[in-house]
CSV table of C-alpha atoms in Angstrom, one decimal:
chain,number,residue,atom,x,y,z
A,9,UNK,CA,99.8,118.1,80.5
A,10,UNK,CA,98.4,115.9,83.2
A,11,UNK,CA,97.3,117.3,86.4
A,12,UNK,CA,95.9,115.9,89.7
A,13,UNK,CA,92.6,117.1,91.3
A,14,UNK,CA,92.0,116.5,94.9
A,15,UNK,CA,88.1,116.1,95.7
A,16,UNK,CA,86.8,116.9,99.1
A,17,UNK,CA,83.3,116.4,100.5
A,18,UNK,CA,82.2,119.3,102.7
A,19,UNK,CA,80.1,118.4,105.6
A,20,UNK,CA,78.8,121.0,108.1
A,21,UNK,CA,78.8,119.5,111.6
A,22,UNK,CA,79.4,115.9,110.5
A,23,UNK,CA,77.8,113.0,112.5
A,24,UNK,CA,80.0,110.6,114.2
A,25,UNK,CA,78.9,107.8,111.8
A,26,UNK,CA,79.9,110.1,108.8
A,27,UNK,CA,83.5,110.7,110.6
A,28,UNK,CA,83.9,107.0,111.2
A,29,UNK,CA,83.1,106.4,107.4
A,30,UNK,CA,85.6,109.0,106.3
A,31,UNK,CA,88.4,107.9,108.5
A,32,UNK,CA,88.0,104.1,107.5
A,33,UNK,CA,87.8,105.0,103.7
A,34,UNK,CA,90.7,107.1,103.9
A,35,UNK,CA,92.6,104.3,105.6
A,36,UNK,CA,91.7,101.8,103.0
A,37,UNK,CA,92.6,104.3,100.2
A,38,UNK,CA,96.0,104.9,101.8
A,39,UNK,CA,96.7,101.2,101.9
A,40,UNK,CA,95.6,100.8,98.1
A,41,UNK,CA,97.7,103.8,97.0
A,42,UNK,CA,100.7,102.5,99.1
A,43,UNK,CA,100.5,99.1,97.2
A,44,UNK,CA,98.8,97.1,99.9
A,45,UNK,CA,95.7,96.0,98.2
A,46,UNK,CA,95.0,93.0,100.3
A,47,UNK,CA,95.1,95.3,103.4
A,48,UNK,CA,92.8,97.7,101.6
A,49,UNK,CA,90.3,95.0,100.7
A,50,UNK,CA,90.1,93.8,104.0
A,51,UNK,CA,89.2,97.2,105.4
A,52,UNK,CA,86.8,97.8,102.6
A,53,UNK,CA,84.9,94.7,103.1
A,54,UNK,CA,84.3,95.5,106.6
A,55,UNK,CA,83.4,99.1,105.7
A,56,UNK,CA,80.9,98.0,103.0
A,57,UNK,CA,79.3,95.7,105.5
A,58,UNK,CA,78.7,98.5,107.9
A,59,UNK,CA,77.9,101.2,105.2
A,60,UNK,CA,76.3,99.3,102.4
A,61,UNK,CA,74.9,102.6,100.8
A,62,UNK,CA,78.4,104.1,100.4
A,63,UNK,CA,79.1,103.9,96.8
A,64,UNK,CA,82.7,105.3,96.8
A,65,UNK,CA,83.5,102.3,99.0
A,66,UNK,CA,82.0,99.9,96.7
A,67,UNK,CA,83.9,101.5,93.7
A,68,UNK,CA,87.1,101.4,95.6
A,69,UNK,CA,86.5,97.9,96.6
A,70,UNK,CA,86.0,96.7,92.9
A,71,UNK,CA,89.2,98.5,91.9
A,72,UNK,CA,91.1,96.9,94.7
A,73,UNK,CA,89.8,93.4,93.8
A,74,UNK,CA,90.6,93.9,90.2
A,75,UNK,CA,94.4,95.0,91.1
A,76,UNK,CA,94.5,91.7,93.3
A,77,UNK,CA,93.3,89.6,90.6
A,78,UNK,CA,95.8,91.2,88.1
A,79,UNK,CA,98.6,89.9,90.1
A,80,UNK,CA,102.0,91.5,89.7
A,81,UNK,CA,100.4,94.4,87.5
A,82,UNK,CA,101.5,97.9,88.8
A,83,UNK,CA,98.8,99.6,90.7
A,84,UNK,CA,97.5,102.9,89.2
A,85,UNK,CA,95.7,104.7,92.2
A,86,UNK,CA,94.3,107.3,89.8
A,87,UNK,CA,90.5,106.9,89.3
A,88,UNK,CA,89.4,108.0,86.0
A,89,UNK,CA,85.8,109.0,85.8
A,90,UNK,CA,84.0,108.2,82.6
A,91,UNK,CA,81.2,110.8,83.4
A,92,UNK,CA,80.3,113.6,85.8
């Protein structure tokens, strides 16, 4: 049986920079999940330029670029982690 797990990051009194990062990442992730990888890539490239230390954005950008290169292959939005 497969199940889905939503992961949330808790932030007490988040900074404006953190909120911007969260909102832009969620926008890029939504575009990817909705089958719009080029739109997602465009947002992620700008996001990584502004937040180069954000590894989740880098990981998602890699997945998006891989899906664009795979041309015509169905996008699987599930990220399967190899380790904790």
